[in-house]
Amino acid sequence: MFEADRYRPERGVIVVFGASGDLTQRKLVPALYNLADQGLLPEGTALVGYGRSPLTDEAFRERLRDGLDRHSRSRPARAAVWDGLARRCFYQQGAYDDPEAYGRLKARLEDLDEQFGTAGNRIFYLAVPPDVVAPILRGLSAAGLLERQRPCPDEEGCFLRVVFEKPFGRDLDSARRLDSVIDRLLDESQVFRMDHYLGKETVQNISVLRFANSIFEHIWNAASVRSVRVTVAEKLGMEGRGGYFDSTGILRDILQNHVLQLLTLMTMEPPASLAADAIRDEKVKVLRCLRAPRGKELVRSVIRGQYGRGAIDGAELPAYREEEGVAPDSDTETFVGLRAYIDNWRWAGVPFYLSAGKRLAETLTQVAIEFKEVPGVLFGAMEGVELKPNRLTLRIQPDEGVSLRFATKVPGLRLDLRDVEMDFPYGSAFPAASPEAYERLLLDVMGGNSALFARRDEVELAWQFATGILDGWQEQPPPDFPNYAPGTWGPISTEMFFAEHTRYADAPNPLKAGR
Ligand SMILES: NC(=O)c1ccc[n+]([C@@H]2O[C@H](COP(=O)([O-])OP(=O)(O)OC[C@H]3O[C@@H](n4cnc5c(N)ncnc54)[C@H](OP(=O)(O)O)[C@@H]3O)[C@@H](O)[C@H]2O)c1
């Protein structure tokens, strides 16, 4: 998807709002360092952290260095590379609604242009909670730091791009409100809505697997597929993010964005080209056909859960309601499992099981496609033979890879059949370490390639799907929370629910479906 010439990364000043926070230390600066280490960061690129916290340039650099030592994929950092990058990292203190502070930021950016030859190129990266986003846009605009630019690939000139971290709104209305503020100030081509899942190697491989091989497309439809499961499971609980999560829930935090992105990549039609809009057009078509469970269907097709107290690997763990920052009577869901349908020609009638949860038995993200059974006239008719359907599993993380389950003859004089897994493990097939998602995504922002970022209509349709469920939940009495124990695969009803359309449930692991 990387069209090298058209999307060549260019130097500029990256201004990170909320740079005193976790994301900058954990992801952004380690990604910039690793790009520099590989010689991929355009020479002269500078970083300005902006926030209310009082930090000097030096204190900011120390904080970034500390983040690098703890979170970078390549450790220890090479001194020459880090020193070169650190010299181009600065901190600007200011409130998010202070016009004078934006004036000071503007003057500093102009200085840096002179110092590093960044020629007015700007990336504003909003790494702040959602309610601060609109004030920042207004502050930048009032200071003359935002300018609408029409996409014009042939024209030489500076660029201005704005990156929005997730969550992008908290429901359809708030996402639309934010989009209308953006729409007044920027062209859609300047807007980069982040879903870091799209930067993962294994997620990009979904399109390669489907469209660079001839054997899959013929069976990628309702005629051959019995069901599809998309699972994002985490063993971890709140890890200090209870306050944020309690006002969000797993449906908003994971399913509305990551799970639906995986679903659209798995099910879209082949795009006309690899251009950003060609791919996003196809993803949008899927979302338009995605039927959200409503009314009685909501009760039958959606399970929500919240974890109670329990133990994993011998460690006693608090219930969700006992986590720091969580209300003791909270009804926020930490698990959601649902069945949805895509009402289009290719997928009509195929159930898609989408699930996400915290404090589950394992941490894994995967997509499993279960194919229809063969007619039971030959081997299926033999006594003692239980043929399982073929299953293709794409493991997104951890243990990235692809596996295919199929039946084979057990060696010997008897005709015994058994299922085997043919496995392609990414890690051992390719010895080079995969880049972090943020490396790829930052490079794409510097090059102006928005193929791996969500477009306005895409985000709004995803919110429409999620908001339908959230509204339905409002009208129904909350379930009997807590209703699952840490280290399980969610509420007990999940197993029955998933078994309904998949002939061979993988009890006691209804979500994993594979390996
Ligand atoms: N951390 C991750 O790994 C991660 C992963 C994916 C997405 N994200 C998203 O990226 C964004 C930033 O994440 P983060 O973990 O860095 O967040 P964070 O640490 O909670 O906040 C970042 C900074 O924003 C400012 N801030 C926090 N709360 C504020 C408030 N109520 N009003 C105004 N400013 C506030 C603070 O800086 P000052 O006080 O100095 O102004 C803070 O240091 C969030 O939208 C998050 O959902 C984070």
XYZ file of C-alpha atoms and ligand atoms in Angstrom:
563
model
C 0.000 0.000 0.000
C 3.019 2.234 0.219
C 3.220 4.177 -3.014
C 6.747 5.407 -2.445
C 6.891 8.441 -4.685
C 3.449 9.828 -4.178
C 3.604 9.519 -0.414
C 7.248 10.285 0.299
C 7.539 11.436 3.947
C 8.655 15.035 4.279
C 10.264 16.963 7.094
C 8.082 19.189 9.241
C 7.381 20.137 12.841
C 5.201 17.657 14.719
C 3.317 19.430 17.511
C 1.943 16.958 20.047
C -0.823 18.347 22.270
C -0.945 16.524 25.615
C 2.733 15.583 25.253
C 3.157 15.245 29.023
C 0.929 12.140 28.830
C 1.383 8.440 28.466
C 0.952 8.074 24.694
C 3.879 10.357 23.857
C 6.250 8.471 26.149
C 4.977 4.995 25.404
C 4.295 5.112 21.663
C 4.993 8.316 19.767
C 8.584 9.058 20.700
C 9.724 5.392 20.636
C 8.190 5.251 17.125
C 10.050 8.414 16.028
C 13.277 7.062 17.508
C 12.927 3.726 15.677
C 12.197 5.518 12.402
C 15.342 7.600 12.929
C 17.298 4.472 13.793
C 16.249 2.877 10.490
C 17.069 6.048 8.558
C 13.390 6.593 7.697
C 12.693 9.794 9.630
C 13.082 12.743 7.273
C 16.182 14.717 8.178
C 15.312 17.888 10.109
C 11.966 16.654 11.496
C 11.335 18.423 14.815
C 8.963 17.710 17.699
C 7.248 20.252 19.930
C 5.373 18.926 22.958
C 2.543 21.179 24.147
C 0.700 20.895 27.469
C -0.245 22.610 30.705
C 2.386 20.780 32.771
C 5.369 23.012 33.548
C 8.346 21.360 31.822
C 11.579 22.744 30.436
C 12.954 21.420 27.143
C 15.516 19.494 29.154
C 12.974 17.943 31.553
C 10.794 16.994 28.566
C 13.730 15.270 26.846
C 14.547 13.349 30.022
C 10.963 12.163 30.219
C 11.054 11.053 26.589
C 14.356 9.265 27.134
C 12.852 7.453 30.110
C 9.897 6.374 27.932
C 12.309 5.149 25.282
C 14.239 3.049 27.793
C 11.035 1.463 29.021
C 8.942 1.078 25.885
C 11.020 1.095 22.711
C 11.068 -2.148 20.714
C 14.836 -1.753 20.187
C 16.667 -1.310 23.469
C 19.043 0.051 24.577
C 18.730 3.160 22.421
C 21.778 4.050 20.335
C 23.230 7.229 21.830
C 24.031 8.885 18.503
C 20.502 8.368 17.168
C 18.815 9.532 20.362
C 21.069 12.579 20.758
C 20.318 13.619 17.192
C 16.563 13.308 17.804
C 16.629 14.847 21.298
C 18.249 18.013 19.926
C 15.116 18.481 17.829
C 12.602 17.912 20.696
C 11.151 20.962 22.499
C 8.415 21.717 24.985
C 5.961 24.590 24.965
C 3.852 25.145 28.053
C 0.350 26.490 27.622
C -3.328 26.034 28.382
C -5.562 24.637 25.652
C -7.822 27.701 25.648
C -5.263 30.510 26.026
C -4.941 32.670 22.867
C -1.605 34.108 24.029
C -0.149 30.635 24.434
C -1.057 29.839 20.814
C 0.642 33.080 19.789
C 3.814 31.951 21.575
C 3.537 28.541 19.893
C 3.283 30.200 16.491
C 6.430 32.263 17.085
C 8.329 29.177 18.219
C 7.269 27.191 15.165
C 8.504 29.959 12.909
C 11.866 29.888 14.719
C 12.106 26.146 14.221
C 11.334 26.537 10.517
C 14.412 28.755 10.235
C 16.548 26.435 12.338
C 15.616 23.129 10.657
C 14.344 24.144 7.224
C 10.899 22.696 7.918
C 9.350 25.263 5.572
C 6.048 25.710 7.417
C 5.168 22.001 7.277
C 3.028 21.141 10.292
C 1.532 18.036 11.865
C -0.715 18.781 14.827
C -1.136 15.577 16.819
C -3.984 15.711 19.349
C -3.011 13.259 22.103
C -5.527 14.627 24.596
C -8.884 13.541 26.020
C -11.773 14.143 23.549
C -13.271 17.171 25.328
C -10.095 19.202 24.742
C -10.010 18.586 20.985
C -12.441 21.295 19.840
C -10.841 24.021 22.048
C -7.419 23.180 20.551
C -8.761 23.441 16.998
C -10.355 26.798 17.799
C -7.144 28.060 19.474
C -5.015 27.029 16.496
C -7.447 28.566 14.064
C -7.655 31.896 15.953
C -3.846 32.094 15.996
C -3.738 31.574 12.235
C -2.125 28.167 12.624
C -4.825 26.193 10.787
C -5.447 26.579 7.122
C -7.697 24.620 4.789
C -5.665 23.039 2.003
C -7.149 21.377 -1.020
C -5.514 18.121 -2.091
C -3.266 19.014 -5.004
C -0.518 16.424 -5.444
C 1.360 18.302 -8.165
C 1.596 21.577 -6.314
C 4.754 22.344 -4.370
C 3.993 23.955 -1.031
C 3.856 23.354 2.694
C 1.512 20.836 4.243
C -0.684 21.010 7.314
C -2.174 17.808 8.744
C -4.036 17.061 11.962
C -4.029 13.681 13.702
C -6.933 12.745 15.981
C -6.397 9.976 18.505
C -9.193 7.629 19.405
C -11.791 7.856 20.800
C -13.261 10.052 18.066
C -16.415 11.148 19.929
C -18.390 8.921 22.264
C -21.485 8.325 20.126
C -22.907 9.286 16.751
C -23.990 12.796 17.819
C -20.680 13.778 19.413
C -18.690 12.369 16.472
C -20.856 14.397 14.074
C -20.398 17.552 16.171
C -16.632 17.105 16.118
C -16.706 16.406 12.383
C -18.628 19.599 11.740
C -16.005 21.647 13.658
C -13.273 19.943 11.608
C -15.207 20.438 8.401
C -15.322 24.216 8.946
C -11.533 24.404 9.370
C -9.878 21.660 7.329
C -10.161 19.654 4.161
C -10.806 15.931 4.773
C -7.443 15.153 3.108
C -5.713 16.948 6.023
C -7.491 14.834 8.644
C -5.956 11.632 10.040
C -8.273 9.738 12.415
C -6.119 7.253 14.213
C -7.005 3.604 14.802
C -3.623 2.099 15.575
C -4.875 -1.408 14.708
C -4.673 -0.400 11.058
C -0.917 0.139 11.423
C -0.295 -3.412 12.599
C 1.553 -5.610 10.126
C -0.922 -8.464 10.515
C -3.886 -6.191 9.867
C -2.273 -4.925 6.664
C -1.686 -8.559 5.766
C -5.454 -9.183 5.629
C -5.645 -7.360 2.289
C -2.467 -9.055 1.044
C -3.782 -12.498 1.949
C -7.093 -11.818 0.230
C -5.986 -9.945 -2.877
C -2.444 -11.150 -3.584
C -3.455 -14.836 -3.615
C -5.789 -16.423 -6.101
C -7.161 -19.223 -3.937
C -9.168 -17.277 -1.349
C -11.473 -14.902 -3.223
C -13.576 -17.731 -4.724
C -14.503 -19.044 -1.304
C -14.758 -15.669 0.425
C -18.561 -15.463 0.408
C -21.815 -16.801 1.801
C -21.748 -19.828 -0.517
C -18.651 -21.194 1.257
C -18.472 -19.483 4.637
C -20.559 -20.686 7.560
C -19.604 -18.021 10.107
C -16.893 -15.505 10.997
C -15.619 -14.573 14.429
C -13.678 -11.421 15.212
C -12.258 -11.451 18.730
C -10.289 -8.880 20.704
C -9.615 -10.397 24.119
C -7.456 -9.043 26.923
C -6.264 -10.743 30.053
C -5.545 -7.373 31.682
C -8.067 -5.391 33.678
C -7.980 -1.622 34.153
C -4.249 -1.030 34.830
C -4.900 2.436 36.265
C -7.294 3.460 33.447
C -10.479 2.693 35.433
C -11.643 6.329 35.485
C -11.466 6.624 31.704
C -12.890 3.163 31.027
C -15.851 3.550 33.390
C -17.227 6.387 31.291
C -16.508 4.492 28.082
C -17.085 0.703 28.230
C -15.741 -1.980 25.935
C -18.276 -1.387 23.147
C -17.016 2.176 22.660
C -13.389 1.490 23.522
C -12.730 -1.555 21.337
C -15.703 -2.807 19.324
C -16.757 0.442 17.631
C -13.265 0.987 16.241
C -10.807 -1.945 16.263
C -13.320 -4.784 15.822
C -15.297 -3.022 13.093
C -12.091 -2.088 11.265
C -11.028 -5.736 11.218
C -14.505 -6.718 10.046
C -14.534 -4.267 7.147
C -11.066 -5.306 5.950
C -12.131 -8.952 6.033
C -15.359 -8.429 4.152
C -14.923 -5.489 1.748
C -14.944 -5.938 -2.025
C -11.586 -5.669 -3.838
C -10.877 -1.918 -4.101
C -10.337 -0.297 -7.507
C -6.789 0.640 -6.444
C -4.655 0.950 -3.338
C -5.395 4.682 -3.066
C -6.755 5.750 0.315
C -10.224 6.634 -0.915
C -10.608 3.516 -3.041
C -10.023 1.350 0.040
C -12.149 3.500 2.310
C -15.015 3.546 -0.206
C -15.181 -0.249 0.015
C -15.025 -0.275 3.807
C -17.836 2.259 3.949
C -20.006 0.059 1.709
C -19.659 -2.791 4.211
C -20.619 -0.539 7.124
C -23.684 0.672 5.208
C -24.860 -2.944 4.927
C -24.001 -3.922 8.504
C -27.266 -4.640 10.302
C -27.218 -3.626 13.960
C -29.334 -5.770 16.269
C -32.403 -3.795 17.399
C -35.427 -4.385 19.686
C -35.976 -8.069 20.490
C -33.021 -8.979 18.297
C -30.819 -6.971 20.663
C -31.711 -9.318 23.527
C -31.108 -12.417 21.420
C -27.978 -11.253 19.658
C -25.972 -9.196 22.145
C -24.371 -10.339 25.390
C -22.836 -7.858 27.788
C -20.797 -8.691 30.815
C -18.755 -7.302 33.662
C -16.071 -9.182 35.533
C -16.279 -9.975 39.216
C -13.600 -10.856 41.719
C -11.376 -13.852 41.017
C -7.893 -15.117 40.338
C -5.662 -15.539 37.280
C -2.463 -17.592 37.515
C -2.876 -17.734 41.279
C -3.080 -13.926 41.699
C -6.189 -12.610 43.476
C -7.822 -9.872 41.411
C -10.414 -7.243 42.308
C -13.834 -7.105 40.691
C -14.295 -4.386 38.061
C -16.376 -2.378 40.562
C -13.446 -2.479 42.994
C -10.918 -1.117 40.492
C -9.467 2.360 41.115
C -11.576 5.089 39.503
C -14.610 2.822 38.941
C -17.970 3.551 40.619
C -18.866 0.811 43.143
C -22.287 0.366 41.492
C -21.037 0.763 37.913
C -23.027 -0.872 35.116
C -20.287 -0.312 32.525
C -19.706 -3.406 30.397
C -16.252 -4.999 30.283
C -17.368 -7.683 27.812
C -19.513 -7.579 24.714
C -20.297 -10.392 22.313
C -22.745 -9.930 19.466
C -24.002 -11.436 16.272
C -24.367 -9.170 13.263
C -25.149 -9.633 9.586
C -23.904 -7.872 6.482
C -26.870 -7.533 4.177
C -25.125 -7.516 0.831
C -24.771 -9.920 -2.087
C -21.540 -11.500 -0.846
C -22.385 -12.011 2.830
C -26.182 -12.257 3.175
C -27.089 -14.816 5.837
C -23.567 -15.324 7.260
C -23.431 -14.627 11.014
C -20.518 -12.486 12.173
C -19.679 -12.964 15.839
C -17.910 -9.905 17.190
C -16.543 -9.869 20.716
C -14.246 -7.893 22.970
C -13.528 -8.213 26.648
C -11.236 -7.509 29.578
C -9.888 -9.984 32.139
C -10.498 -12.932 29.833
C -8.554 -16.184 29.708
C -6.001 -14.966 27.190
C -4.822 -11.853 25.389
C -5.476 -12.374 21.709
C -6.845 -10.653 18.646
C -7.896 -12.828 15.768
C -10.318 -13.435 12.954
C -11.552 -16.985 12.364
C -13.476 -17.990 9.251
C -15.360 -21.240 9.505
C -16.254 -22.795 6.166
C -19.262 -24.951 5.373
C -19.024 -28.720 5.836
C -18.629 -31.141 2.966
C -21.730 -33.266 2.225
C -21.791 -36.230 4.590
C -21.878 -38.832 1.815
C -18.317 -40.172 1.881
C -16.147 -39.818 4.991
C -18.856 -38.008 6.908
C -21.029 -41.126 6.678
C -18.391 -43.359 8.263
C -18.953 -44.542 11.795
C -16.792 -42.817 14.381
C -15.743 -40.036 12.005
C -16.636 -36.502 12.982
C -15.529 -34.144 10.244
C -15.018 -30.612 11.428
C -15.411 -27.718 9.014
C -12.277 -26.114 7.581
C -11.231 -23.027 9.428
C -8.865 -20.239 8.465
C -7.568 -18.256 11.436
C -5.729 -14.951 11.159
C -3.913 -14.261 14.396
C -3.420 -10.497 14.675
C -1.660 -10.511 18.058
C 0.224 -11.944 19.878
C 1.784 -14.978 18.152
C 0.979 -13.380 14.761
C 0.275 -15.799 11.958
C -2.207 -17.644 9.791
C -3.419 -21.210 10.257
C -5.718 -23.504 8.343
C -7.528 -26.481 9.815
C -8.275 -29.388 7.546
C -8.960 -33.119 7.778
C -6.306 -35.674 6.943
C -5.828 -39.424 7.056
C -4.068 -40.806 10.088
C -1.151 -42.950 8.826
C -1.929 -46.658 9.075
C -3.918 -49.439 7.442
C -7.235 -48.234 8.836
C -9.061 -45.273 7.333
C -9.016 -42.931 10.321
C -9.413 -39.183 9.863
C -8.147 -36.365 12.023
C -8.031 -32.569 11.927
C -4.644 -30.928 11.618
C -3.510 -27.295 11.604
C -1.227 -25.959 8.907
C 0.461 -22.990 10.503
C 2.338 -19.957 9.240
C 3.946 -18.138 12.196
C 5.069 -14.630 11.290
C 7.806 -14.463 13.923
C 9.832 -17.449 12.752
C 9.100 -17.003 9.014
C 10.549 -13.486 8.996
C 13.438 -12.955 11.393
C 13.356 -9.130 11.211
C 11.250 -7.570 13.979
C 8.003 -5.999 12.781
C 7.755 -2.233 13.114
C 5.353 -0.877 15.700
C 1.996 0.305 14.350
C 2.828 3.911 15.296
C 6.007 3.859 13.181
C 4.053 3.014 10.097
C 1.249 5.442 10.880
C 3.507 8.403 11.680
C 5.427 7.810 8.473
C 2.134 7.794 6.557
C 1.081 11.094 8.148
C 4.444 12.612 7.154
C 3.829 11.372 3.628
C 0.150 12.358 3.477
C -1.111 8.813 2.911
C -4.421 8.348 4.712
C -5.180 4.777 3.556
C -4.665 3.452 7.089
C -6.791 6.153 8.742
C -10.552 6.284 9.111
C -12.552 8.677 6.968
C -15.436 10.770 8.298
C -18.233 8.622 6.843
C -16.529 5.454 8.042
C -16.317 6.663 11.642
C -19.881 7.953 11.642
C -21.285 4.680 10.260
C -19.332 2.729 12.874
C -20.810 4.985 15.559
C -24.277 4.526 14.089
C -23.901 0.763 14.572
C -22.545 1.103 18.129
C -24.967 3.854 19.157
C -27.945 1.673 18.144
C -26.793 -0.928 20.650
C -25.977 1.631 23.355
C -29.459 3.184 22.962
C -31.053 -0.275 23.181
C -29.147 -0.989 26.384
C -30.456 2.232 27.901
C -33.995 0.916 27.546
C -33.272 -2.480 29.041
C -32.613 -3.251 32.679
C -28.885 -3.809 33.141
C -27.938 -7.472 33.378
C -26.942 -9.116 36.598
C -23.429 -7.668 36.908
C -20.868 -8.977 37.657
C -21.557 -12.023 35.524
C -18.190 -13.551 34.656
C -15.040 -14.508 36.486
C -11.541 -13.316 35.543
C -9.665 -15.851 33.446
C -12.788 -17.183 31.668
C -14.127 -16.408 28.196
C -16.927 -14.140 29.439
C -20.468 -14.769 30.701
C -21.627 -18.374 30.687
C -24.272 -17.650 28.048
C -21.499 -16.814 25.564
C -20.725 -20.444 24.903
C -24.315 -21.312 23.954
C -24.608 -18.150 21.905
C -21.521 -18.893 19.843
C -22.408 -22.552 19.485
C -25.750 -21.753 17.869
C -24.376 -21.108 14.412
C -21.084 -22.933 14.584
C -21.699 -26.658 14.579
C -18.619 -27.504 16.547
C -18.295 -25.151 19.496
C -14.785 -25.029 20.897
C -15.911 -25.253 24.510
C -14.606 -24.114 26.906
C -13.231 -21.490 24.581
C -16.055 -20.086 22.497
C -14.232 -16.968 21.349
C -10.895 -18.362 20.397
C -12.079 -20.699 17.684
C -8.845 -22.075 16.449
C -5.538 -23.585 17.505
N -1.718 5.737 26.095
C -1.929 4.896 25.109
O -1.236 3.874 24.974
C -3.015 5.188 24.098
C -3.286 4.215 23.120
C -4.256 4.495 22.161
C -4.934 5.707 22.190
N -4.658 6.623 23.154
C -5.388 7.901 23.127
O -4.451 8.973 22.976
C -4.862 10.120 23.719
C -3.768 10.483 24.696
O -3.497 9.380 25.497
P -2.654 9.475 26.846
O -2.622 8.108 27.412
O -1.390 10.193 26.626
O -3.631 10.364 27.718
P -3.367 11.060 29.110
O -2.018 10.719 29.637
O -4.560 10.814 29.969
O -3.455 12.603 28.706
C -2.505 13.244 27.878
C -2.337 14.684 28.358
O -3.518 15.412 28.087
C -3.642 16.402 29.082
N -4.939 16.177 29.774
C -5.341 15.115 30.429
N -6.592 15.262 30.906
C -6.977 16.452 30.552
C -8.168 17.167 30.746
N -9.210 16.645 31.385
N -8.227 18.381 30.250
C -7.197 18.878 29.581
N -6.044 18.233 29.359
C -5.931 17.033 29.836
C -2.540 16.225 30.103
O -1.492 17.107 29.805
P -1.318 18.519 30.585
O -1.939 18.376 31.926
O 0.163 18.701 30.626
O -2.007 19.515 29.739
C -2.078 14.799 29.825
O -0.734 14.625 30.165
C -6.177 9.738 24.394
O -7.224 10.191 23.591
C -6.141 8.215 24.401
O -7.434 7.660 24.385
C -3.714 6.390 24.113
